[in-house]
């Protein structure tokens, strides 16, 4: 039945439910369809490489293990849940059909005269294995008791001689489940006591045991998180290198991402004065005397560029694919906070400090703006800002009346609505100022030695301070971990990008991460 082995990754954030686009996702997709015994992968630099189905499966397993470890470490809310499908999906219809057939067959066998216990014995064997899987190493006595009480060979002999006591066995199982279950399952286990129909009781025992196993797995996940945090950098780097060894030239998107960042930093950085004749080259310069930007500045620019990654843009860097959904969620939050802050700044400029300082006024504007932006992509902000401008104007009019101030004139109302709606334009001056301030603030969280403090908080963004700090911490956590794991890969790529004429393996200009 697979109840005890079918699991899925679960996150509290909807972004995680997107497909994880790991660098080798195309290879994984190949395994789901009709493919020849050998699949060939090649690039211009390497001859075709033949991979067998066993090798494909091994790579898929490696990616799965790597992804699970990564999620456990980075997501404190990570948990495992039983696999589920959409109610209307083909998978769910097939599963429901097969399950119904199995349980209907069990009921027919147990209702026959004399009863046929073939399927019931199979279930008792799986129930026994499920109970044993819940035991801790110290449960020696309980393990022996379960082995003795649910001795399948003895149960089979009793069935052959018409002496099998299904009720007695299920009573023992329920008592054992009550001893092993987490407090959250007490009520469900107790509820099984009232079931008298053998087939229904076995089905419910099977279901609740599946939940108990998920509880045990998640308890184990929480228990090993600290240990994994101490070793995950070395583990992830090792497993990633093993994947690269099997599929060389799988860092093309990472190279392109870093080349773009290097070009941007080179254009924005002032060129140093030429060196005096005979003065040699300075650290960070190649044999032509050209000074290269620092590795850290290029990498930080690359990381910040992830916050403005556009749909349809070239594929994510392979070294960041496990965090793509997580980073896209951060990007969506940054876009939302940018618009919220811009709306509040525009409204403040029109209303003045007296109205804007009215108790609860800013909180109400912030709440309505956030609600109307919730779940929208940045491409749909224009329509939302139309509604936001109407709601802001209503709140302004209501607050003016409450404070005894005259209402805005028609021209002033139109001006306020127009300024709010214009925030949808990415070239809007207010929006650009807010974006620049937010990006500068978030850059503090990804600097290896950067420190954030209250004095660093940008002016004009006080209304979104709490949310922006949380986004910064999440962004910084992801980037810090990525930098630790993949720093050596980035250093190797950037040395070739920034100092193509330098001696091989030279550390010239390669500052530390």
Short mmCIF file of C-alpha atoms in Angstrom, two decimals:
data_model
loop_
_atom_site.label_atom_id
_atom_site.label_comp_id
_atom_site.label_asym_id
_atom_site.label_seq_id
_atom_site.Cartn_x
_atom_site.Cartn_y
_atom_site.Cartn_z
CA UNK A 1 0.00 0.00 0.00
CA UNK A 2 3.00 2.30 0.47
CA UNK A 3 1.43 4.25 3.31
CA UNK A 4 4.58 4.20 5.39
CA UNK A 5 7.02 5.28 2.67
CA UNK A 6 5.18 7.87 0.59
CA UNK A 7 6.14 11.32 1.84
CA UNK A 8 6.51 14.80 0.46
CA UNK A 9 8.28 17.99 1.42
CA UNK A 10 6.01 20.59 2.96
CA UNK A 11 6.55 24.29 3.54
CA UNK A 12 4.37 26.95 5.06
CA UNK A 13 5.13 29.30 2.17
CA UNK A 14 3.31 28.86 -1.17
CA UNK A 15 6.45 29.66 -3.14
CA UNK A 16 8.01 26.35 -2.14
CA UNK A 17 5.24 24.46 -3.86
CA UNK A 18 6.73 25.51 -7.20
CA UNK A 19 8.87 22.90 -8.92
CA UNK A 20 12.44 22.95 -7.63
CA UNK A 21 14.54 23.72 -10.69
CA UNK A 22 17.82 22.13 -9.77
CA UNK A 23 20.67 22.47 -12.31
CA UNK A 24 19.99 19.01 -13.63
CA UNK A 25 16.20 19.26 -13.79
CA UNK A 26 16.12 18.48 -17.50
CA UNK A 27 17.82 15.18 -16.75
CA UNK A 28 15.20 14.37 -14.13
CA UNK A 29 12.40 15.19 -16.53
CA UNK A 30 13.81 12.69 -18.96
CA UNK A 31 13.32 9.92 -16.42
CA UNK A 32 9.56 10.49 -16.30
CA UNK A 33 8.88 9.74 -19.94
CA UNK A 34 9.73 7.18 -22.57
CA UNK A 35 13.47 7.28 -23.12
CA UNK A 36 16.04 4.96 -24.64
CA UNK A 37 18.28 2.85 -22.37
CA UNK A 38 21.05 5.44 -22.62
CA UNK A 39 20.60 9.21 -22.56
CA UNK A 40 23.39 11.35 -23.94
CA UNK A 41 24.51 14.69 -22.51
CA UNK A 42 27.21 16.79 -24.09
CA UNK A 43 28.45 20.32 -24.59
CA UNK A 44 30.69 22.00 -27.11
CA UNK A 45 33.65 21.49 -24.80
CA UNK A 46 33.09 17.81 -24.05
CA UNK A 47 32.24 14.76 -26.15
CA UNK A 48 28.83 13.13 -25.63
CA UNK A 49 28.46 11.38 -22.30
CA UNK A 50 26.31 8.27 -22.02
CA UNK A 51 24.31 7.78 -18.83
CA UNK A 52 22.46 4.57 -18.05
CA UNK A 53 19.11 4.44 -16.30
CA UNK A 54 20.86 3.36 -13.11
CA UNK A 55 23.09 6.43 -13.29
CA UNK A 56 20.08 8.66 -13.89
CA UNK A 57 18.34 7.20 -10.85
CA UNK A 58 21.47 7.65 -8.74
CA UNK A 59 21.70 11.32 -9.74
CA UNK A 60 18.00 11.79 -8.95
CA UNK A 61 18.52 10.21 -5.52
CA UNK A 62 21.56 12.41 -4.84
CA UNK A 63 19.61 15.53 -5.72
CA UNK A 64 16.73 14.45 -3.51
CA UNK A 65 19.00 13.87 -0.50
CA UNK A 66 20.85 17.12 -1.09
CA UNK A 67 17.59 19.07 -1.34
CA UNK A 68 16.14 17.56 1.84
CA UNK A 69 19.25 18.36 3.89
CA UNK A 70 19.29 21.89 2.48
CA UNK A 71 15.64 22.49 3.38
CA UNK A 72 16.00 21.09 6.88
CA UNK A 73 18.86 23.47 7.63
CA UNK A 74 17.45 26.63 6.04
CA UNK A 75 13.78 26.29 6.93
CA UNK A 76 12.84 26.03 10.60
CA UNK A 77 9.25 25.18 9.55
CA UNK A 78 10.30 22.28 7.34
CA UNK A 79 8.27 19.13 7.84
CA UNK A 80 7.31 15.93 6.09
CA UNK A 81 3.74 15.00 5.28
CA UNK A 82 2.02 12.08 3.64
CA UNK A 83 1.89 12.41 -0.13
CA UNK A 84 -1.34 13.88 -1.46
CA UNK A 85 -2.77 14.74 -4.84
CA UNK A 86 -5.35 17.18 -6.11
CA UNK A 87 -8.84 15.67 -5.65
CA UNK A 88 -9.56 15.93 -9.39
CA UNK A 89 -6.16 14.75 -10.60
CA UNK A 90 -5.62 11.50 -12.47
CA UNK A 91 -3.19 10.36 -9.78
CA UNK A 92 -5.80 10.82 -7.07
CA UNK A 93 -8.48 8.98 -9.07
CA UNK A 94 -6.14 6.04 -9.65
CA UNK A 95 -5.13 5.98 -5.97
CA UNK A 96 -8.73 6.13 -4.76
CA UNK A 97 -9.79 3.38 -7.18
CA UNK A 98 -7.00 1.04 -6.09
CA UNK A 99 -7.54 1.70 -2.39
CA UNK A 100 -11.28 1.12 -2.69
CA UNK A 101 -10.68 -2.13 -4.52
CA UNK A 102 -8.26 -3.30 -1.80
CA UNK A 103 -10.50 -2.46 1.15
CA UNK A 104 -13.63 -3.84 -0.57
CA UNK A 105 -11.75 -7.07 -1.19
CA UNK A 106 -10.66 -7.21 2.46
CA UNK A 107 -14.24 -6.75 3.63
CA UNK A 108 -15.45 -9.54 1.31
CA UNK A 109 -12.75 -11.90 2.58
CA UNK A 110 -13.51 -11.22 6.25
CA UNK A 111 -17.28 -11.54 5.65
CA UNK A 112 -16.94 -14.88 3.88
CA UNK A 113 -17.84 -18.13 5.62
CA UNK A 114 -15.36 -19.28 6.68
CA UNK A 115 -13.37 -15.99 6.68
CA UNK A 116 -10.40 -15.63 4.36
CA UNK A 117 -7.58 -13.93 6.27
CA UNK A 118 -5.08 -13.62 3.39
CA UNK A 119 -5.22 -9.82 3.06
CA UNK A 120 -5.73 -9.30 6.80
CA UNK A 121 -2.48 -11.13 7.51
CA UNK A 122 -0.67 -8.95 4.96
CA UNK A 123 -2.01 -5.87 6.74
CA UNK A 124 -1.01 -7.17 10.16
CA UNK A 125 2.52 -7.70 8.83
CA UNK A 126 2.67 -4.07 7.64
CA UNK A 127 1.13 -2.84 10.89
CA UNK A 128 3.77 -4.76 12.81
CA UNK A 129 6.53 -3.15 10.72
CA UNK A 130 4.92 0.25 11.27
CA UNK A 131 4.91 -0.20 15.04
CA UNK A 132 8.53 -1.38 15.06
CA UNK A 133 9.57 1.66 13.02
CA UNK A 134 8.26 3.92 15.80
CA UNK A 135 10.49 2.38 18.47
CA UNK A 136 13.61 4.01 19.81
CA UNK A 137 16.83 2.00 20.31
CA UNK A 138 16.17 1.72 24.05
CA UNK A 139 12.79 0.02 23.55
CA UNK A 140 14.23 -3.52 23.72
CA UNK A 141 11.43 -5.03 25.80
CA UNK A 142 8.61 -3.46 23.77
CA UNK A 143 10.24 -4.63 20.55
CA UNK A 144 10.27 -8.19 21.84
CA UNK A 145 6.64 -7.92 22.92
CA UNK A 146 5.55 -6.70 19.47
CA UNK A 147 7.55 -9.43 17.74
CA UNK A 148 5.89 -12.05 19.92
CA UNK A 149 2.32 -10.69 19.83
CA UNK A 150 2.36 -10.14 16.07
CA UNK A 151 4.28 -13.24 15.03
CA UNK A 152 3.04 -13.49 11.45
CA UNK A 153 3.91 -17.16 11.07
CA UNK A 154 1.91 -18.01 14.19
CA UNK A 155 -0.97 -15.79 13.01
CA UNK A 156 -0.99 -17.63 9.69
CA UNK A 157 -1.15 -21.00 11.44
CA UNK A 158 -4.02 -19.81 13.64
CA UNK A 159 -5.89 -18.64 10.54
CA UNK A 160 -5.44 -22.01 8.86
CA UNK A 161 -6.96 -23.74 11.89
CA UNK A 162 -9.80 -21.23 12.32
CA UNK A 163 -8.45 -19.96 15.63
CA UNK A 164 -7.39 -16.44 14.63
CA UNK A 165 -8.63 -13.74 17.02
CA UNK A 166 -8.60 -10.55 14.91
CA UNK A 167 -10.27 -8.53 17.66
CA UNK A 168 -7.67 -9.55 20.20
CA UNK A 169 -4.82 -8.64 17.86
CA UNK A 170 -6.30 -5.23 17.02
CA UNK A 171 -6.87 -4.55 20.72
CA UNK A 172 -3.18 -5.19 21.36
CA UNK A 173 -2.22 -2.96 18.41
CA UNK A 174 -4.39 -0.11 19.71
CA UNK A 175 -2.86 -0.39 23.17
CA UNK A 176 0.64 -0.26 21.71
CA UNK A 177 -0.27 2.73 19.52
CA UNK A 178 -1.58 4.55 22.60
CA UNK A 179 1.82 4.03 24.28
CA UNK A 180 3.82 5.25 21.28
CA UNK A 181 1.76 8.07 19.80
CA UNK A 182 2.46 11.76 20.32
CA UNK A 183 -0.07 13.63 22.52
CA UNK A 184 -1.57 15.20 19.40
CA UNK A 185 -2.71 11.72 18.28
CA UNK A 186 -4.25 10.59 21.58
CA UNK A 187 -7.78 11.51 20.57
CA UNK A 188 -7.55 9.74 17.20
CA UNK A 189 -6.18 6.55 18.74
CA UNK A 190 -8.89 6.57 21.41
CA UNK A 191 -11.51 7.05 18.70
CA UNK A 192 -10.48 3.74 17.12
CA UNK A 193 -11.65 1.88 20.24
CA UNK A 194 -15.28 2.36 19.24
CA UNK A 195 -14.91 0.68 15.84
CA UNK A 196 -16.21 -2.88 15.74
CA UNK A 197 -16.14 -3.78 12.06
CA UNK A 198 -12.79 -5.56 11.44
CA UNK A 199 -12.16 -4.18 7.93
CA UNK A 200 -12.96 -0.61 8.96
CA UNK A 201 -10.84 -0.94 12.10
CA UNK A 202 -7.82 -2.23 10.18
CA UNK A 203 -8.17 0.58 7.66
CA UNK A 204 -8.26 3.24 10.37
CA UNK A 205 -5.35 1.65 12.23
CA UNK A 206 -3.38 1.79 9.01
CA UNK A 207 -4.27 5.47 8.49
CA UNK A 208 -3.40 6.62 12.02
CA UNK A 209 -0.15 4.63 11.99
CA UNK A 210 0.81 6.56 8.87
CA UNK A 211 0.26 9.83 10.75
CA UNK A 212 2.28 8.55 13.69
CA UNK A 213 5.17 7.71 11.41
CA UNK A 214 5.11 11.24 10.00
CA UNK A 215 5.22 12.52 13.58
CA UNK A 216 8.27 10.37 14.28
CA UNK A 217 10.01 11.47 11.08
CA UNK A 218 9.43 15.13 11.88
CA UNK A 219 10.65 14.60 15.43
CA UNK A 220 13.80 13.07 13.96
CA UNK A 221 14.19 16.02 11.59
CA UNK A 222 14.02 18.46 14.49
CA UNK A 223 16.47 16.37 16.48
CA UNK A 224 19.14 16.26 13.78
CA UNK A 225 18.78 19.89 12.63
CA UNK A 226 21.52 21.17 14.95
CA UNK A 227 23.87 18.39 13.88
CA UNK A 228 23.17 19.10 10.21
CA UNK A 229 23.78 22.81 10.68
CA UNK A 230 27.27 21.99 11.93
CA UNK A 231 28.12 19.82 8.91
CA UNK A 232 25.88 20.85 6.05
CA UNK A 233 28.38 23.17 4.31
CA UNK A 234 30.88 20.38 3.81
CA UNK A 235 28.13 17.89 2.95
CA UNK A 236 26.42 20.08 0.35
CA UNK A 237 29.72 21.02 -1.27
CA UNK A 238 30.79 17.39 -1.45
CA UNK A 239 27.48 16.18 -2.92
CA UNK A 240 27.39 19.04 -5.42
CA UNK A 241 30.91 18.22 -6.56
CA UNK A 242 29.89 14.59 -7.03
CA UNK A 243 27.07 15.75 -9.28
CA UNK A 244 29.44 17.96 -11.26
CA UNK A 245 31.81 15.03 -11.69
CA UNK A 246 28.98 13.05 -13.27
CA UNK A 247 27.73 15.97 -15.37
CA UNK A 248 30.62 18.31 -16.25
CA UNK A 249 29.98 21.81 -17.61
CA UNK A 250 26.88 22.17 -15.45
CA UNK A 251 27.78 25.65 -14.17
CA UNK A 252 27.10 27.58 -17.38
CA UNK A 253 24.29 29.69 -15.89
CA UNK A 254 26.39 30.45 -12.81
CA UNK A 255 29.23 31.70 -15.01
CA UNK A 256 26.87 33.90 -17.01
CA UNK A 257 25.34 35.31 -13.81
CA UNK A 258 28.77 36.23 -12.43
CA UNK A 259 29.98 37.65 -15.78
CA UNK A 260 27.00 39.99 -15.85
CA UNK A 261 27.63 41.11 -12.27
CA UNK A 262 31.34 41.67 -13.03
CA UNK A 263 30.49 43.80 -16.06
CA UNK A 264 28.08 45.92 -14.01
CA UNK A 265 30.62 46.46 -11.23
CA UNK A 266 33.37 47.32 -13.72
CA UNK A 267 31.17 49.95 -15.40
CA UNK A 268 30.09 51.52 -12.10
CA UNK A 269 33.56 51.51 -10.49
CA UNK A 270 35.90 54.45 -11.21
CA UNK A 271 39.09 53.50 -13.04
CA UNK A 272 42.32 54.07 -11.04
CA UNK A 273 45.08 56.30 -12.44
CA UNK A 274 47.68 54.58 -14.66
CA UNK A 275 50.75 53.15 -12.94
CA UNK A 276 54.08 54.94 -13.40
CA UNK A 277 56.44 53.48 -15.93
CA UNK A 278 58.38 50.61 -14.44
CA UNK A 279 56.11 50.54 -11.42
CA UNK A 280 54.86 47.03 -12.14
CA UNK A 281 51.30 45.95 -11.51
CA UNK A 282 49.34 46.33 -8.34
CA UNK A 283 47.56 43.55 -6.47
CA UNK A 284 44.32 42.81 -8.22
CA UNK A 285 45.74 43.61 -11.64
CA UNK A 286 46.42 41.24 -14.49
CA UNK A 287 49.49 41.28 -16.72
CA UNK A 288 48.08 44.18 -18.77
CA UNK A 289 47.96 46.37 -15.68
CA UNK A 290 44.15 46.54 -15.60
CA UNK A 291 42.74 46.63 -12.08
CA UNK A 292 39.90 44.18 -11.52
CA UNK A 293 36.99 44.77 -9.17
CA UNK A 294 37.06 42.78 -5.98
CA UNK A 295 35.56 39.32 -5.90
CA UNK A 296 33.29 40.23 -3.00
CA UNK A 297 31.88 43.30 -4.75
CA UNK A 298 31.07 41.26 -7.85
CA UNK A 299 29.49 38.42 -5.89
CA UNK A 300 27.42 40.84 -3.81
CA UNK A 301 26.19 42.52 -6.99
CA UNK A 302 25.21 39.12 -8.34
CA UNK A 303 23.29 38.32 -5.17
CA UNK A 304 21.47 41.65 -5.27
CA UNK A 305 20.57 41.07 -8.92
CA UNK A 306 18.55 38.05 -7.81
CA UNK A 307 16.04 40.47 -6.29
CA UNK A 308 15.17 41.85 -9.73
CA UNK A 309 15.18 38.58 -11.68
CA UNK A 310 12.58 38.91 -14.42
CA UNK A 311 10.21 36.16 -15.63
CA UNK A 312 11.64 34.64 -18.78
CA UNK A 313 15.15 35.76 -17.91
CA UNK A 314 17.94 33.23 -18.38
CA UNK A 315 17.80 30.29 -16.05
CA UNK A 316 18.80 30.65 -12.43
CA UNK A 317 22.43 30.00 -11.47
CA UNK A 318 22.83 26.30 -10.79
CA UNK A 319 24.34 27.00 -7.38
CA UNK A 320 21.16 28.81 -6.31
CA UNK A 321 18.47 26.61 -7.83
CA UNK A 322 17.57 24.97 -4.51
CA UNK A 323 16.83 28.45 -3.17
CA UNK A 324 15.08 29.83 -6.24
CA UNK A 325 11.56 29.63 -4.82
CA UNK A 326 12.78 31.03 -1.49
CA UNK A 327 14.56 33.96 -3.18
CA UNK A 328 11.62 34.65 -5.48
CA UNK A 329 9.42 34.92 -2.41
CA UNK A 330 11.87 37.45 -0.94
CA UNK A 331 11.80 39.31 -4.27
CA UNK A 332 7.99 39.42 -4.20
CA UNK A 333 8.05 40.76 -0.63
CA UNK A 334 10.59 43.43 -1.60
CA UNK A 335 8.39 44.51 -4.53
CA UNK A 336 5.37 44.68 -2.26
CA UNK A 337 7.18 46.65 0.44
CA UNK A 338 8.50 49.05 -2.19
CA UNK A 339 4.98 49.88 -3.35
CA UNK A 340 3.63 50.13 0.21
CA UNK A 341 6.42 52.52 1.23
CA UNK A 342 5.95 54.58 -1.95
CA UNK A 343 2.20 54.88 -1.36
CA UNK A 344 2.78 56.00 2.21
CA UNK A 345 5.48 58.48 1.18
CA UNK A 346 3.27 60.04 -1.51
CA UNK A 347 0.32 60.23 0.87
CA UNK A 348 2.49 61.80 3.57
CA UNK A 349 3.65 64.48 1.16
CA UNK A 350 0.07 65.37 0.26
CA UNK A 351 -1.47 65.14 3.75
CA UNK A 352 1.19 66.71 5.92
CA UNK A 353 2.59 65.59 9.26
CA UNK A 354 -0.52 66.41 11.30
CA UNK A 355 -2.83 64.08 9.40
CA UNK A 356 -0.14 61.48 8.80
CA UNK A 357 0.65 61.44 12.51
CA UNK A 358 -2.96 60.77 13.50
CA UNK A 359 -3.16 57.59 15.64
CA UNK A 360 -3.75 54.52 13.51
CA UNK A 361 -3.80 56.43 10.21
CA UNK A 362 -0.57 54.99 8.80
CA UNK A 363 -1.41 51.49 10.03
CA UNK A 364 -4.77 51.58 8.23
CA UNK A 365 -3.24 52.80 4.97
CA UNK A 366 -0.52 50.18 5.21
CA UNK A 367 -3.03 47.40 5.90
CA UNK A 368 -5.35 48.22 3.01
CA UNK A 369 -2.43 48.61 0.60
CA UNK A 370 -0.94 45.28 1.64
CA UNK A 371 -4.29 43.48 1.31
CA UNK A 372 -4.84 44.77 -2.23
CA UNK A 373 -1.31 43.78 -3.29
CA UNK A 374 -1.38 40.34 -1.66
CA UNK A 375 -0.61 37.54 -4.08
CA UNK A 376 -0.11 39.80 -7.10
CA UNK A 377 2.94 39.78 -9.34
CA UNK A 378 4.61 43.12 -10.00
CA UNK A 379 3.16 43.10 -13.53
CA UNK A 380 -0.34 43.44 -12.05
CA UNK A 381 0.33 46.37 -9.75
CA UNK A 382 -1.26 48.93 -12.08
CA UNK A 383 -4.81 47.67 -11.55
CA UNK A 384 -4.18 47.21 -7.84
CA UNK A 385 -2.91 50.77 -7.45
CA UNK A 386 -6.13 52.06 -8.99
CA UNK A 387 -8.06 50.40 -6.17
CA UNK A 388 -5.45 51.44 -3.61
CA UNK A 389 -5.76 55.10 -4.63
CA UNK A 390 -9.54 54.94 -4.07
CA UNK A 391 -9.13 53.31 -0.65
CA UNK A 392 -6.42 55.78 0.43
CA UNK A 393 -8.57 58.71 -0.58
CA UNK A 394 -11.51 57.30 1.38
CA UNK A 395 -9.32 56.89 4.46
CA UNK A 396 -7.92 60.39 4.08
CA UNK A 397 -11.41 61.89 3.77
CA UNK A 398 -12.67 59.92 6.76
CA UNK A 399 -9.74 60.95 8.96
CA UNK A 400 -9.99 64.62 7.92
CA UNK A 401 -13.65 64.61 8.92
CA UNK A 402 -12.87 62.96 12.26
CA UNK A 403 -10.22 65.57 13.05
CA UNK A 404 -12.43 68.46 11.98
CA UNK A 405 -10.30 69.49 8.98
CA UNK A 406 -11.78 70.61 5.67
CA UNK A 407 -12.01 67.98 2.93
CA UNK A 408 -9.51 67.92 0.06
CA UNK A 409 -10.48 69.85 -3.02
CA UNK A 410 -11.32 67.94 -6.19
CA UNK A 411 -7.97 68.94 -7.70
CA UNK A 412 -6.04 67.72 -4.66
CA UNK A 413 -7.96 64.44 -4.64
CA UNK A 414 -7.17 63.93 -8.32
CA UNK A 415 -3.52 64.77 -7.70
CA UNK A 416 -3.22 62.25 -4.85
CA UNK A 417 -4.88 59.51 -6.88
CA UNK A 418 -2.72 60.26 -9.88
CA UNK A 419 0.51 60.16 -7.88
CA UNK A 420 -0.43 56.84 -6.29
CA UNK A 421 -1.38 55.25 -9.61
CA UNK A 422 1.86 56.44 -11.20
CA UNK A 423 3.82 54.26 -8.74
CA UNK A 424 3.00 51.35 -11.06
CA UNK A 425 5.55 52.82 -13.47
CA UNK A 426 9.00 51.43 -12.65
CA UNK A 427 10.48 54.74 -13.74
CA UNK A 428 8.47 56.63 -11.13
CA UNK A 429 10.86 58.86 -9.16
CA UNK A 430 9.40 58.02 -5.74
CA UNK A 431 9.46 54.31 -6.48
CA UNK A 432 13.06 54.47 -7.66
CA UNK A 433 14.15 56.27 -4.49
CA UNK A 434 12.42 53.68 -2.32
CA UNK A 435 13.91 50.79 -4.32
CA UNK A 436 17.41 52.25 -4.00
CA UNK A 437 17.05 52.68 -0.24
CA UNK A 438 15.66 49.19 0.26
CA UNK A 439 18.38 47.58 -1.86
CA UNK A 440 21.10 49.50 -0.03
CA UNK A 441 19.66 48.36 3.28
CA UNK A 442 19.37 44.72 2.21
CA UNK A 443 22.94 44.75 0.92
CA UNK A 444 24.06 45.13 4.54
CA UNK A 445 22.64 41.69 5.32
CA UNK A 446 24.67 39.87 2.66
CA UNK A 447 28.05 41.43 3.28
CA UNK A 448 30.35 38.87 4.95
CA UNK A 449 31.37 41.36 7.61
CA UNK A 450 28.38 43.67 7.37
CA UNK A 451 26.56 44.70 10.52
CA UNK A 452 23.02 45.99 10.69
CA UNK A 453 21.82 48.37 13.35
CA UNK A 454 19.01 50.78 13.96
CA UNK A 455 21.09 53.71 12.74
CA UNK A 456 21.41 52.02 9.35
CA UNK A 457 17.67 52.06 8.73
CA UNK A 458 16.82 54.20 5.68
CA UNK A 459 14.94 57.44 6.16
CA UNK A 460 11.31 57.40 5.11
CA UNK A 461 10.89 53.65 5.55
CA UNK A 462 9.91 53.59 9.22
CA UNK A 463 6.36 52.32 8.49
CA UNK A 464 7.78 49.10 6.96
CA UNK A 465 10.69 48.70 9.36
CA UNK A 466 9.51 45.46 10.96
CA UNK A 467 8.76 43.76 7.65
CA UNK A 468 11.96 44.98 6.02
CA UNK A 469 14.09 43.71 8.88
CA UNK A 470 12.48 40.28 8.60
CA UNK A 471 13.04 40.20 4.82
CA UNK A 472 16.64 41.23 5.36
CA UNK A 473 17.25 38.46 7.87
CA UNK A 474 15.74 35.84 5.56
CA UNK A 475 17.67 37.10 2.56
CA UNK A 476 20.90 37.27 4.52
CA UNK A 477 20.46 33.75 5.89
CA UNK A 478 20.07 32.24 2.42
CA UNK A 479 22.99 34.19 0.95
CA UNK A 480 25.31 33.51 3.87
CA UNK A 481 24.74 29.77 3.54
CA UNK A 482 25.15 29.86 -0.24
CA UNK A 483 28.39 31.83 0.06
CA UNK A 484 29.82 29.30 2.51
CA UNK A 485 28.93 26.29 0.35
CA UNK A 486 29.80 27.60 -3.10
CA UNK A 487 32.50 30.20 -2.33
CA UNK A 488 35.30 28.07 -3.85
CA UNK A 489 33.33 27.65 -7.10
CA UNK A 490 32.68 31.39 -7.32
CA UNK A 491 36.34 32.17 -6.65
CA UNK A 492 37.46 29.87 -9.45
CA UNK A 493 34.97 31.30 -11.93
CA UNK A 494 35.66 34.93 -11.04
CA UNK A 495 39.42 34.52 -11.25
CA UNK A 496 38.97 33.55 -14.90
CA UNK A 497 36.37 36.29 -15.49
CA UNK A 498 38.17 39.15 -13.73
CA UNK A 499 41.80 38.17 -14.33
CA UNK A 500 41.86 36.18 -17.56
CA UNK A 501 45.57 36.95 -18.07
CA UNK A 502 46.65 36.05 -14.54
CA UNK A 503 48.76 32.98 -13.87
CA UNK A 504 46.70 29.82 -13.27
CA UNK A 505 45.83 29.26 -9.61
CA UNK A 506 46.96 32.79 -8.79
CA UNK A 507 45.22 34.47 -5.89
CA UNK A 508 45.96 37.96 -7.19
CA UNK A 509 43.04 40.24 -6.57
CA UNK A 510 40.95 37.44 -5.09
CA UNK A 511 39.83 38.84 -1.77
CA UNK A 512 38.42 36.53 0.87
CA UNK A 513 34.72 35.76 1.23
#
